[in-house]
């Protein structure tokens, strides 16, 4: 056999994008209406937001998908200064459209619109309107509807006052059944503490382990806490170090994008892991005692989530940890 001959990579990403743009240009020349949107979407995926915005603006009157993407771009300030009101206006157009071609976008638009009402961004804040839109978007747990809306309803019902934990459990179950990773971790905790359902440690651990294995950092942090409390210190140290060593600036946005989990819960999981890792180092549990390194991880926990660190510190003072 001869040596392997190096050939330039004709299929690298830039070449493929260029090839795709040439093909779309040809399809546009032939009068293919869909090709206009596909070119805008390709610009969007590549992060060429100004070009994407220009393309979507050009076809928004004829293409509902372009209208939806413009809503996202104005709301988030992609390729244009942030204009939440305009973003909301475009999302409302999709939700209110009688056109059958807009039907597949309505669930996602209603979810986004619900977020806007909940946050009071671009529209007057209203929990009731957010809930109404999310219920529409969740469509009784339909797997083809917005699974994000199903998951956020689980979160909404478990945090609103007064809490409605049965509803929270129902919606997290629907979302989890449809593949949502955030809700899988939330279900684990609900089983663990008997919230909205009978307490079931076995079911809790199954949910948490599966969610942790799929990259849910909050589930990972919750398992760290469980291992500590069960005195599985070696396991606790190994597991917690990996999570505690995530880089806040670079890893959190990347993890949020890959797992579709909310950054606030990723941060909470990291803070929990950092605190218990520090405690193990401070006391020499499952690892050589190292108070200086323990101090570093305590500081990280406090920086990531001061309220949680304070809560855990109170338990530590009362010798509950």
PDB file of C-alpha atoms in Angstrom:
ATOM      1  CA  UNK A   1       0.000   0.000   0.000  1.00  0.00           C
ATOM      2  CA  UNK A   2       1.239   3.482  -0.817  1.00  0.00           C
ATOM      3  CA  UNK A   3       1.289   6.521   1.454  1.00  0.00           C
ATOM      4  CA  UNK A   4      -1.896   8.474   2.034  1.00  0.00           C
ATOM      5  CA  UNK A   5      -1.986  11.455  -0.330  1.00  0.00           C
ATOM      6  CA  UNK A   6      -3.267  14.689   1.191  1.00  0.00           C
ATOM      7  CA  UNK A   7      -5.947  16.415  -0.871  1.00  0.00           C
ATOM      8  CA  UNK A   8      -7.397  19.825  -0.049  1.00  0.00           C
ATOM      9  CA  UNK A   9     -10.802  19.484   1.634  1.00  0.00           C
ATOM     10  CA  UNK A  10     -13.263  20.401  -1.113  1.00  0.00           C
ATOM     11  CA  UNK A  11     -16.075  19.752   1.349  1.00  0.00           C
ATOM     12  CA  UNK A  12     -15.111  22.105   4.151  1.00  0.00           C
ATOM     13  CA  UNK A  13     -17.849  24.234   5.697  1.00  0.00           C
ATOM     14  CA  UNK A  14     -17.136  27.458   3.780  1.00  0.00           C
ATOM     15  CA  UNK A  15     -17.182  25.602   0.450  1.00  0.00           C
ATOM     16  CA  UNK A  16     -20.449  23.874   1.306  1.00  0.00           C
ATOM     17  CA  UNK A  17     -22.093  27.174   2.289  1.00  0.00           C
ATOM     18  CA  UNK A  18     -20.856  28.770  -0.923  1.00  0.00           C
ATOM     19  CA  UNK A  19     -22.198  25.838  -2.951  1.00  0.00           C
ATOM     20  CA  UNK A  20     -25.585  26.065  -1.182  1.00  0.00           C
ATOM     21  CA  UNK A  21     -25.811  29.813  -1.900  1.00  0.00           C
ATOM     22  CA  UNK A  22     -25.040  29.204  -5.595  1.00  0.00           C
ATOM     23  CA  UNK A  23     -27.782  26.548  -5.789  1.00  0.00           C
ATOM     24  CA  UNK A  24     -30.292  28.835  -4.042  1.00  0.00           C
ATOM     25  CA  UNK A  25     -29.390  31.711  -6.376  1.00  0.00           C
ATOM     26  CA  UNK A  26     -30.127  29.449  -9.336  1.00  0.00           C
ATOM     27  CA  UNK A  27     -33.453  28.345  -7.804  1.00  0.00           C
ATOM     28  CA  UNK A  28     -34.399  32.015  -7.211  1.00  0.00           C
ATOM     29  CA  UNK A  29     -33.540  32.811 -10.853  1.00  0.00           C
ATOM     30  CA  UNK A  30     -35.958  30.055 -11.887  1.00  0.00           C
ATOM     31  CA  UNK A  31     -38.705  31.631  -9.767  1.00  0.00           C
ATOM     32  CA  UNK A  32     -38.664  29.222  -6.775  1.00  0.00           C
ATOM     33  CA  UNK A  33     -40.424  31.242  -4.025  1.00  0.00           C
ATOM     34  CA  UNK A  34     -39.206  29.009  -1.154  1.00  0.00           C
ATOM     35  CA  UNK A  35     -35.551  29.563  -2.139  1.00  0.00           C
ATOM     36  CA  UNK A  36     -35.766  33.189  -0.924  1.00  0.00           C
ATOM     37  CA  UNK A  37     -36.612  32.052   2.603  1.00  0.00           C
ATOM     38  CA  UNK A  38     -33.998  29.262   2.504  1.00  0.00           C
ATOM     39  CA  UNK A  39     -31.312  31.784   1.559  1.00  0.00           C
ATOM     40  CA  UNK A  40     -32.355  34.028   4.456  1.00  0.00           C
ATOM     41  CA  UNK A  41     -32.355  31.050   6.808  1.00  0.00           C
ATOM     42  CA  UNK A  42     -28.873  30.031   5.648  1.00  0.00           C
ATOM     43  CA  UNK A  43     -27.634  33.563   6.364  1.00  0.00           C
ATOM     44  CA  UNK A  44     -29.300  33.347   9.790  1.00  0.00           C
ATOM     45  CA  UNK A  45     -27.730  29.965  10.657  1.00  0.00           C
ATOM     46  CA  UNK A  46     -24.307  31.282   9.633  1.00  0.00           C
ATOM     47  CA  UNK A  47     -24.745  34.323  11.911  1.00  0.00           C
ATOM     48  CA  UNK A  48     -24.887  36.762   8.973  1.00  0.00           C
ATOM     49  CA  UNK A  49     -27.795  38.544  10.604  1.00  0.00           C
ATOM     50  CA  UNK A  50     -27.806  41.785   8.568  1.00  0.00           C
ATOM     51  CA  UNK A  51     -28.091  39.786   5.322  1.00  0.00           C
ATOM     52  CA  UNK A  52     -30.750  37.517   6.853  1.00  0.00           C
ATOM     53  CA  UNK A  53     -32.784  40.502   8.063  1.00  0.00           C
ATOM     54  CA  UNK A  54     -32.667  42.120   4.625  1.00  0.00           C
ATOM     55  CA  UNK A  55     -33.772  38.886   2.939  1.00  0.00           C
ATOM     56  CA  UNK A  56     -36.641  38.242   5.408  1.00  0.00           C
ATOM     57  CA  UNK A  57     -37.858  41.875   5.185  1.00  0.00           C
ATOM     58  CA  UNK A  58     -38.025  41.504   1.408  1.00  0.00           C
ATOM     59  CA  UNK A  59     -40.401  38.516   1.540  1.00  0.00           C
ATOM     60  CA  UNK A  60     -42.303  39.006   4.837  1.00  0.00           C
ATOM     61  CA  UNK A  61     -45.627  39.842   3.136  1.00  0.00           C
ATOM     62  CA  UNK A  62     -45.594  36.511   1.269  1.00  0.00           C
ATOM     63  CA  UNK A  63     -43.785  34.209   3.713  1.00  0.00           C
ATOM     64  CA  UNK A  64     -44.982  33.486   7.278  1.00  0.00           C
ATOM     65  CA  UNK A  65     -41.662  31.842   8.205  1.00  0.00           C
ATOM     66  CA  UNK A  66     -39.869  35.086   7.329  1.00  0.00           C
ATOM     67  CA  UNK A  67     -42.314  37.017   9.552  1.00  0.00           C
ATOM     68  CA  UNK A  68     -41.618  34.617  12.438  1.00  0.00           C
ATOM     69  CA  UNK A  69     -37.836  34.925  12.035  1.00  0.00           C
ATOM     70  CA  UNK A  70     -38.099  38.729  11.911  1.00  0.00           C
ATOM     71  CA  UNK A  71     -40.001  38.572  15.208  1.00  0.00           C
ATOM     72  CA  UNK A  72     -37.117  36.627  16.768  1.00  0.00           C
ATOM     73  CA  UNK A  73     -34.488  38.957  15.297  1.00  0.00           C
ATOM     74  CA  UNK A  74     -36.121  42.221  16.404  1.00  0.00           C
ATOM     75  CA  UNK A  75     -36.929  40.848  19.859  1.00  0.00           C
ATOM     76  CA  UNK A  76     -33.376  39.567  20.449  1.00  0.00           C
ATOM     77  CA  UNK A  77     -31.559  42.337  18.542  1.00  0.00           C
ATOM     78  CA  UNK A  78     -29.976  40.131  15.882  1.00  0.00           C
ATOM     79  CA  UNK A  79     -28.708  42.143  12.901  1.00  0.00           C
ATOM     80  CA  UNK A  80     -30.640  45.148  14.170  1.00  0.00           C
ATOM     81  CA  UNK A  81     -30.982  47.160  17.387  1.00  0.00           C
ATOM     82  CA  UNK A  82     -33.317  45.398  19.854  1.00  0.00           C
ATOM     83  CA  UNK A  83     -36.937  46.359  19.252  1.00  0.00           C
ATOM     84  CA  UNK A  84     -39.072  44.163  21.534  1.00  0.00           C
ATOM     85  CA  UNK A  85     -42.320  45.916  20.494  1.00  0.00           C
ATOM     86  CA  UNK A  86     -41.662  45.104  16.840  1.00  0.00           C
ATOM     87  CA  UNK A  87     -40.721  41.520  17.750  1.00  0.00           C
ATOM     88  CA  UNK A  88     -44.025  41.143  19.633  1.00  0.00           C
ATOM     89  CA  UNK A  89     -45.947  42.660  16.706  1.00  0.00           C
ATOM     90  CA  UNK A  90     -44.524  40.050  14.295  1.00  0.00           C
ATOM     91  CA  UNK A  91     -45.266  37.166  16.692  1.00  0.00           C
ATOM     92  CA  UNK A  92     -48.853  38.404  17.101  1.00  0.00           C
ATOM     93  CA  UNK A  93     -49.219  38.406  13.294  1.00  0.00           C
ATOM     94  CA  UNK A  94     -48.384  34.689  13.274  1.00  0.00           C
ATOM     95  CA  UNK A  95     -50.654  33.798  16.225  1.00  0.00           C
ATOM     96  CA  UNK A  96     -53.596  35.773  14.739  1.00  0.00           C
ATOM     97  CA  UNK A  97     -53.106  34.686  11.126  1.00  0.00           C
ATOM     98  CA  UNK A  98     -56.064  32.801   9.599  1.00  0.00           C
ATOM     99  CA  UNK A  99     -53.812  31.407   6.854  1.00  0.00           C
ATOM    100  CA  UNK A 100     -53.363  27.576   6.980  1.00  0.00           C
ATOM    101  CA  UNK A 101     -49.695  28.045   5.974  1.00  0.00           C
ATOM    102  CA  UNK A 102     -49.013  29.805   9.296  1.00  0.00           C
ATOM    103  CA  UNK A 103     -50.526  26.990  11.397  1.00  0.00           C
ATOM    104  CA  UNK A 104     -47.243  25.101  12.011  1.00  0.00           C
ATOM    105  CA  UNK A 105     -45.629  28.291  13.377  1.00  0.00           C
ATOM    106  CA  UNK A 106     -48.431  29.273  15.771  1.00  0.00           C
ATOM    107  CA  UNK A 107     -47.322  27.101  18.721  1.00  0.00           C
ATOM    108  CA  UNK A 108     -43.755  28.483  18.665  1.00  0.00           C
ATOM    109  CA  UNK A 109     -44.990  32.070  18.211  1.00  0.00           C
ATOM    110  CA  UNK A 110     -47.455  31.709  21.115  1.00  0.00           C
ATOM    111  CA  UNK A 111     -44.653  30.345  23.335  1.00  0.00           C
ATOM    112  CA  UNK A 112     -42.466  33.372  22.484  1.00  0.00           C
ATOM    113  CA  UNK A 113     -45.346  35.778  22.991  1.00  0.00           C
ATOM    114  CA  UNK A 114     -46.029  34.171  26.389  1.00  0.00           C
ATOM    115  CA  UNK A 115     -42.408  34.812  27.376  1.00  0.00           C
ATOM    116  CA  UNK A 116     -42.768  38.466  26.331  1.00  0.00           C
ATOM    117  CA  UNK A 117     -45.897  38.900  28.507  1.00  0.00           C
ATOM    118  CA  UNK A 118     -44.255  37.068  31.422  1.00  0.00           C
ATOM    119  CA  UNK A 119     -41.129  39.240  31.225  1.00  0.00           C
ATOM    120  CA  UNK A 120     -43.048  42.436  30.369  1.00  0.00           C
ATOM    121  CA  UNK A 121     -40.734  42.987  27.409  1.00  0.00           C
ATOM    122  CA  UNK A 122     -42.255  44.789  24.416  1.00  0.00           C
ATOM    123  CA  UNK A 123     -45.683  44.476  26.002  1.00  0.00           C
ATOM    124  CA  UNK A 124     -47.370  45.167  29.371  1.00  0.00           C
ATOM    125  CA  UNK A 125     -46.499  42.388  31.856  1.00  0.00           C
ATOM    126  CA  UNK A 126     -49.320  39.891  32.420  1.00  0.00           C
ATOM    127  CA  UNK A 127     -49.009  36.450  34.036  1.00  0.00           C
ATOM    128  CA  UNK A 128     -52.580  35.638  32.977  1.00  0.00           C
ATOM    129  CA  UNK A 129     -51.876  36.376  29.296  1.00  0.00           C
ATOM    130  CA  UNK A 130     -48.573  34.446  29.480  1.00  0.00           C
ATOM    131  CA  UNK A 131     -50.391  31.436  30.966  1.00  0.00           C
ATOM    132  CA  UNK A 132     -53.159  31.619  28.316  1.00  0.00           C
ATOM    133  CA  UNK A 133     -50.641  31.729  25.460  1.00  0.00           C
ATOM    134  CA  UNK A 134     -48.527  28.914  26.911  1.00  0.00           C
ATOM    135  CA  UNK A 135     -51.611  26.712  27.339  1.00  0.00           C
ATOM    136  CA  UNK A 136     -52.492  27.341  23.704  1.00  0.00           C
ATOM    137  CA  UNK A 137     -48.900  26.609  22.630  1.00  0.00           C
ATOM    138  CA  UNK A 138     -48.758  23.428  24.766  1.00  0.00           C
ATOM    139  CA  UNK A 139     -51.964  22.122  23.086  1.00  0.00           C
ATOM    140  CA  UNK A 140     -52.876  19.531  25.753  1.00  0.00           C
ATOM    141  CA  UNK A 141     -49.430  17.920  25.590  1.00  0.00           C
ATOM    142  CA  UNK A 142     -49.471  17.357  21.827  1.00  0.00           C
ATOM    143  CA  UNK A 143     -45.896  16.264  20.869  1.00  0.00           C
ATOM    144  CA  UNK A 144     -46.172  18.381  17.700  1.00  0.00           C
ATOM    145  CA  UNK A 145     -47.010  21.504  19.737  1.00  0.00           C
ATOM    146  CA  UNK A 146     -44.463  23.594  21.663  1.00  0.00           C
ATOM    147  CA  UNK A 147     -42.684  21.265  24.071  1.00  0.00           C
ATOM    148  CA  UNK A 148     -40.938  24.374  25.464  1.00  0.00           C
ATOM    149  CA  UNK A 149     -44.375  25.733  26.441  1.00  0.00           C
ATOM    150  CA  UNK A 150     -45.212  22.432  28.175  1.00  0.00           C
ATOM    151  CA  UNK A 151     -41.976  22.638  30.160  1.00  0.00           C
ATOM    152  CA  UNK A 152     -42.361  26.309  31.064  1.00  0.00           C
ATOM    153  CA  UNK A 153     -45.909  25.640  32.301  1.00  0.00           C
ATOM    154  CA  UNK A 154     -44.407  23.074  34.681  1.00  0.00           C
ATOM    155  CA  UNK A 155     -42.008  25.723  35.933  1.00  0.00           C
ATOM    156  CA  UNK A 156     -44.726  28.408  36.063  1.00  0.00           C
ATOM    157  CA  UNK A 157     -47.138  26.331  38.172  1.00  0.00           C
ATOM    158  CA  UNK A 158     -44.384  25.301  40.598  1.00  0.00           C
ATOM    159  CA  UNK A 159     -43.235  28.894  41.235  1.00  0.00           C
ATOM    160  CA  UNK A 160     -46.417  31.023  41.006  1.00  0.00           C
ATOM    161  CA  UNK A 161     -48.250  31.990  44.170  1.00  0.00           C
ATOM    162  CA  UNK A 162     -50.114  29.973  45.233  1.00  0.00           C
ATOM    163  CA  UNK A 163     -48.234  26.998  43.768  1.00  0.00           C
ATOM    164  CA  UNK A 164     -50.190  24.359  41.852  1.00  0.00           C
ATOM    165  CA  UNK A 165     -47.869  21.352  42.088  1.00  0.00           C
ATOM    166  CA  UNK A 166     -50.297  18.841  40.539  1.00  0.00           C
ATOM    167  CA  UNK A 167     -50.485  20.987  37.390  1.00  0.00           C
ATOM    168  CA  UNK A 168     -46.697  21.485  37.497  1.00  0.00           C
ATOM    169  CA  UNK A 169     -46.169  17.718  37.664  1.00  0.00           C
ATOM    170  CA  UNK A 170     -48.650  17.147  34.810  1.00  0.00           C
ATOM    171  CA  UNK A 171     -46.931  19.596  32.461  1.00  0.00           C
ATOM    172  CA  UNK A 172     -43.394  18.468  33.321  1.00  0.00           C
ATOM    173  CA  UNK A 173     -44.553  14.874  32.633  1.00  0.00           C
ATOM    174  CA  UNK A 174     -45.976  15.863  29.238  1.00  0.00           C
ATOM    175  CA  UNK A 175     -42.815  17.782  28.301  1.00  0.00           C
ATOM    176  CA  UNK A 176     -40.535  14.996  29.539  1.00  0.00           C
ATOM    177  CA  UNK A 177     -42.539  12.427  27.553  1.00  0.00           C
ATOM    178  CA  UNK A 178     -41.936  14.614  24.498  1.00  0.00           C
ATOM    179  CA  UNK A 179     -38.166  14.656  25.120  1.00  0.00           C
ATOM    180  CA  UNK A 180     -37.661  17.856  27.135  1.00  0.00           C
ATOM    181  CA  UNK A 181     -34.488  17.616  29.220  1.00  0.00           C
ATOM    182  CA  UNK A 182     -35.279  20.469  31.643  1.00  0.00           C
ATOM    183  CA  UNK A 183     -38.563  18.802  32.642  1.00  0.00           C
ATOM    184  CA  UNK A 184     -36.899  15.407  33.082  1.00  0.00           C
ATOM    185  CA  UNK A 185     -34.674  16.899  35.787  1.00  0.00           C
ATOM    186  CA  UNK A 186     -37.610  18.771  37.350  1.00  0.00           C
ATOM    187  CA  UNK A 187     -39.654  15.549  37.523  1.00  0.00           C
ATOM    188  CA  UNK A 188     -36.777  13.858  39.342  1.00  0.00           C
ATOM    189  CA  UNK A 189     -36.879  16.522  42.049  1.00  0.00           C
ATOM    190  CA  UNK A 190     -40.678  16.418  42.306  1.00  0.00           C
ATOM    191  CA  UNK A 191     -40.548  12.650  42.857  1.00  0.00           C
ATOM    192  CA  UNK A 192     -37.714  13.151  45.328  1.00  0.00           C
ATOM    193  CA  UNK A 193     -39.592  15.591  47.544  1.00  0.00           C
ATOM    194  CA  UNK A 194     -43.125  14.326  46.873  1.00  0.00           C
ATOM    195  CA  UNK A 195     -44.240  17.544  45.192  1.00  0.00           C
ATOM    196  CA  UNK A 196     -47.436  17.110  43.165  1.00  0.00           C
ATOM    197  CA  UNK A 197     -46.956  13.338  43.305  1.00  0.00           C
ATOM    198  CA  UNK A 198     -46.326  10.637  45.903  1.00  0.00           C
ATOM    199  CA  UNK A 199     -42.674  10.573  46.993  1.00  0.00           C
ATOM    200  CA  UNK A 200     -40.727   7.905  45.084  1.00  0.00           C
ATOM    201  CA  UNK A 201     -36.925   7.909  45.535  1.00  0.00           C
ATOM    202  CA  UNK A 202     -36.385   5.175  42.936  1.00  0.00           C
ATOM    203  CA  UNK A 203     -38.317   7.095  40.239  1.00  0.00           C
ATOM    204  CA  UNK A 204     -36.555  10.300  41.312  1.00  0.00           C
ATOM    205  CA  UNK A 205     -33.089   8.814  40.892  1.00  0.00           C
ATOM    206  CA  UNK A 206     -34.001   7.261  37.547  1.00  0.00           C
ATOM    207  CA  UNK A 207     -35.168  10.663  36.225  1.00  0.00           C
ATOM    208  CA  UNK A 208     -32.186  12.531  37.664  1.00  0.00           C
ATOM    209  CA  UNK A 209     -29.612  10.010  36.389  1.00  0.00           C
ATOM    210  CA  UNK A 210     -31.107   9.979  32.892  1.00  0.00           C
ATOM    211  CA  UNK A 211     -31.328  13.796  32.808  1.00  0.00           C
ATOM    212  CA  UNK A 212     -27.774  14.137  34.189  1.00  0.00           C
ATOM    213  CA  UNK A 213     -26.498  11.677  31.569  1.00  0.00           C
ATOM    214  CA  UNK A 214     -28.105  13.809  28.851  1.00  0.00           C
ATOM    215  CA  UNK A 215     -26.351  16.951  30.147  1.00  0.00           C
ATOM    216  CA  UNK A 216     -28.848  18.547  32.547  1.00  0.00           C
ATOM    217  CA  UNK A 217     -26.483  20.390  34.937  1.00  0.00           C
ATOM    218  CA  UNK A 218     -29.178  21.050  37.563  1.00  0.00           C
ATOM    219  CA  UNK A 219     -29.898  17.299  37.696  1.00  0.00           C
ATOM    220  CA  UNK A 220     -26.136  16.697  37.997  1.00  0.00           C
ATOM    221  CA  UNK A 221     -25.919  19.154  40.923  1.00  0.00           C
ATOM    222  CA  UNK A 222     -28.921  17.488  42.601  1.00  0.00           C
ATOM    223  CA  UNK A 223     -27.203  14.088  42.326  1.00  0.00           C
ATOM    224  CA  UNK A 224     -24.072  15.570  43.922  1.00  0.00           C
ATOM    225  CA  UNK A 225     -26.237  16.635  46.882  1.00  0.00           C
ATOM    226  CA  UNK A 226     -27.793  13.158  47.058  1.00  0.00           C
ATOM    227  CA  UNK A 227     -24.366  11.418  47.005  1.00  0.00           C
ATOM    228  CA  UNK A 228     -23.139  13.720  49.797  1.00  0.00           C
ATOM    229  CA  UNK A 229     -26.173  13.106  51.988  1.00  0.00           C
ATOM    230  CA  UNK A 230     -25.931   9.338  51.430  1.00  0.00           C
ATOM    231  CA  UNK A 231     -22.220   9.563  52.393  1.00  0.00           C
ATOM    232  CA  UNK A 232     -21.020   8.337  48.963  1.00  0.00           C
ATOM    233  CA  UNK A 233     -18.176  10.821  49.316  1.00  0.00           C
ATOM    234  CA  UNK A 234     -15.759   9.477  46.675  1.00  0.00           C
ATOM    235  CA  UNK A 235     -18.568   9.475  44.121  1.00  0.00           C
ATOM    236  CA  UNK A 236     -19.642  12.945  45.284  1.00  0.00           C
ATOM    237  CA  UNK A 237     -16.120  14.366  44.864  1.00  0.00           C
ATOM    238  CA  UNK A 238     -15.526  12.874  41.404  1.00  0.00           C
ATOM    239  CA  UNK A 239     -18.920  13.958  40.109  1.00  0.00           C
ATOM    240  CA  UNK A 240     -18.927  17.422  41.705  1.00  0.00           C
ATOM    241  CA  UNK A 241     -15.443  18.391  40.486  1.00  0.00           C
ATOM    242  CA  UNK A 242     -16.392  17.963  36.848  1.00  0.00           C
ATOM    243  CA  UNK A 243     -19.458  20.213  37.241  1.00  0.00           C
ATOM    244  CA  UNK A 244     -17.770  22.747  39.543  1.00  0.00           C
ATOM    245  CA  UNK A 245     -14.971  23.192  36.993  1.00  0.00           C
ATOM    246  CA  UNK A 246     -17.261  24.335  34.187  1.00  0.00           C
ATOM    247  CA  UNK A 247     -16.233  27.763  32.959  1.00  0.00           C
ATOM    248  CA  UNK A 248     -19.019  30.221  33.706  1.00  0.00           C
ATOM    249  CA  UNK A 249     -18.406  32.555  30.768  1.00  0.00           C
ATOM    250  CA  UNK A 250     -17.856  30.000  27.994  1.00  0.00           C
ATOM    251  CA  UNK A 251     -19.584  26.810  29.147  1.00  0.00           C
ATOM    252  CA  UNK A 252     -22.962  28.111  30.376  1.00  0.00           C
ATOM    253  CA  UNK A 253     -24.114  29.621  27.020  1.00  0.00           C
ATOM    254  CA  UNK A 254     -22.822  26.529  25.184  1.00  0.00           C
ATOM    255  CA  UNK A 255     -24.581  24.098  27.585  1.00  0.00           C
ATOM    256  CA  UNK A 256     -27.806  26.150  27.367  1.00  0.00           C
ATOM    257  CA  UNK A 257     -27.696  25.982  23.573  1.00  0.00           C
ATOM    258  CA  UNK A 258     -26.963  22.255  23.394  1.00  0.00           C
ATOM    259  CA  UNK A 259     -29.369  21.090  26.134  1.00  0.00           C
ATOM    260  CA  UNK A 260     -32.070  23.775  25.755  1.00  0.00           C
ATOM    261  CA  UNK A 261     -31.985  24.187  29.561  1.00  0.00           C
ATOM    262  CA  UNK A 262     -32.424  27.616  31.169  1.00  0.00           C
ATOM    263  CA  UNK A 263     -29.101  29.284  32.161  1.00  0.00           C
ATOM    264  CA  UNK A 264     -30.421  30.076  35.684  1.00  0.00           C
ATOM    265  CA  UNK A 265     -30.823  26.343  36.416  1.00  0.00           C
ATOM    266  CA  UNK A 266     -27.456  25.477  34.863  1.00  0.00           C
ATOM    267  CA  UNK A 267     -25.896  28.067  37.213  1.00  0.00           C
ATOM    268  CA  UNK A 268     -27.824  26.628  40.181  1.00  0.00           C
ATOM    269  CA  UNK A 269     -26.506  23.127  39.414  1.00  0.00           C
ATOM    270  CA  UNK A 270     -22.939  24.431  39.159  1.00  0.00           C
ATOM    271  CA  UNK A 271     -23.277  26.356  42.431  1.00  0.00           C
ATOM    272  CA  UNK A 272     -24.601  23.273  44.237  1.00  0.00           C
ATOM    273  CA  UNK A 273     -21.751  21.114  42.917  1.00  0.00           C
ATOM    274  CA  UNK A 274     -19.173  23.783  43.857  1.00  0.00           C
ATOM    275  CA  UNK A 275     -20.495  24.046  47.429  1.00  0.00           C
ATOM    276  CA  UNK A 276     -20.533  20.296  48.120  1.00  0.00           C
ATOM    277  CA  UNK A 277     -17.138  19.891  46.467  1.00  0.00           C
ATOM    278  CA  UNK A 278     -15.784  22.597  48.792  1.00  0.00           C
ATOM    279  CA  UNK A 279     -17.331  20.867  51.813  1.00  0.00           C
ATOM    280  CA  UNK A 280     -15.677  17.546  50.924  1.00  0.00           C
ATOM    281  CA  UNK A 281     -12.303  19.285  50.509  1.00  0.00           C
ATOM    282  CA  UNK A 282     -12.735  21.199  53.778  1.00  0.00           C
ATOM    283  CA  UNK A 283     -13.453  18.037  55.784  1.00  0.00           C
ATOM    284  CA  UNK A 284     -11.334  15.595  53.763  1.00  0.00           C
ATOM    285  CA  UNK A 285     -14.322  13.458  52.771  1.00  0.00           C
ATOM    286  CA  UNK A 286     -13.523  11.200  49.804  1.00  0.00           C
ATOM    287  CA  UNK A 287     -10.507  13.385  49.010  1.00  0.00           C
ATOM    288  CA  UNK A 288      -7.359  14.724  50.704  1.00  0.00           C
ATOM    289  CA  UNK A 289      -8.198  17.647  52.985  1.00  0.00           C
ATOM    290  CA  UNK A 290      -7.348  20.955  51.281  1.00  0.00           C
ATOM    291  CA  UNK A 291      -8.784  24.070  52.899  1.00  0.00           C
ATOM    292  CA  UNK A 292      -7.267  26.533  50.412  1.00  0.00           C
ATOM    293  CA  UNK A 293      -8.917  24.787  47.433  1.00  0.00           C
ATOM    294  CA  UNK A 294     -12.125  24.417  49.466  1.00  0.00           C
ATOM    295  CA  UNK A 295     -12.158  28.199  49.887  1.00  0.00           C
ATOM    296  CA  UNK A 296     -11.887  28.623  46.093  1.00  0.00           C
ATOM    297  CA  UNK A 297     -14.952  26.416  45.476  1.00  0.00           C
ATOM    298  CA  UNK A 298     -16.974  28.074  48.270  1.00  0.00           C
ATOM    299  CA  UNK A 299     -16.225  31.435  46.617  1.00  0.00           C
ATOM    300  CA  UNK A 300     -17.317  30.065  43.247  1.00  0.00           C
ATOM    301  CA  UNK A 301     -20.628  28.840  44.728  1.00  0.00           C
ATOM    302  CA  UNK A 302     -21.241  32.274  46.315  1.00  0.00           C
ATOM    303  CA  UNK A 303     -20.424  34.050  43.057  1.00  0.00           C
ATOM    304  CA  UNK A 304     -22.650  31.781  40.948  1.00  0.00           C
ATOM    305  CA  UNK A 305     -25.735  31.804  43.177  1.00  0.00           C
ATOM    306  CA  UNK A 306     -25.444  33.867  46.396  1.00  0.00           C
ATOM    307  CA  UNK A 307     -28.951  32.926  47.639  1.00  0.00           C
ATOM    308  CA  UNK A 308     -28.350  29.175  47.252  1.00  0.00           C
ATOM    309  CA  UNK A 309     -24.867  29.396  48.798  1.00  0.00           C
ATOM    310  CA  UNK A 310     -26.347  31.293  51.751  1.00  0.00           C
ATOM    311  CA  UNK A 311     -29.062  28.647  52.180  1.00  0.00           C
ATOM    312  CA  UNK A 312     -26.483  25.834  52.153  1.00  0.00           C
ATOM    313  CA  UNK A 313     -24.193  27.795  54.488  1.00  0.00           C
ATOM    314  CA  UNK A 314     -27.060  28.058  57.035  1.00  0.00           C
ATOM    315  CA  UNK A 315     -27.465  24.261  56.880  1.00  0.00           C
ATOM    316  CA  UNK A 316     -23.707  23.909  57.382  1.00  0.00           C
ATOM    317  CA  UNK A 317     -23.799  26.143  60.491  1.00  0.00           C
ATOM    318  CA  UNK A 318     -26.650  24.053  61.907  1.00  0.00           C
ATOM    319  CA  UNK A 319     -24.505  20.962  61.160  1.00  0.00           C
ATOM    320  CA  UNK A 320     -27.074  19.586  58.735  1.00  0.00           C
ATOM    321  CA  UNK A 321     -24.402  19.226  56.027  1.00  0.00           C
TER     322      UNK A 321
END
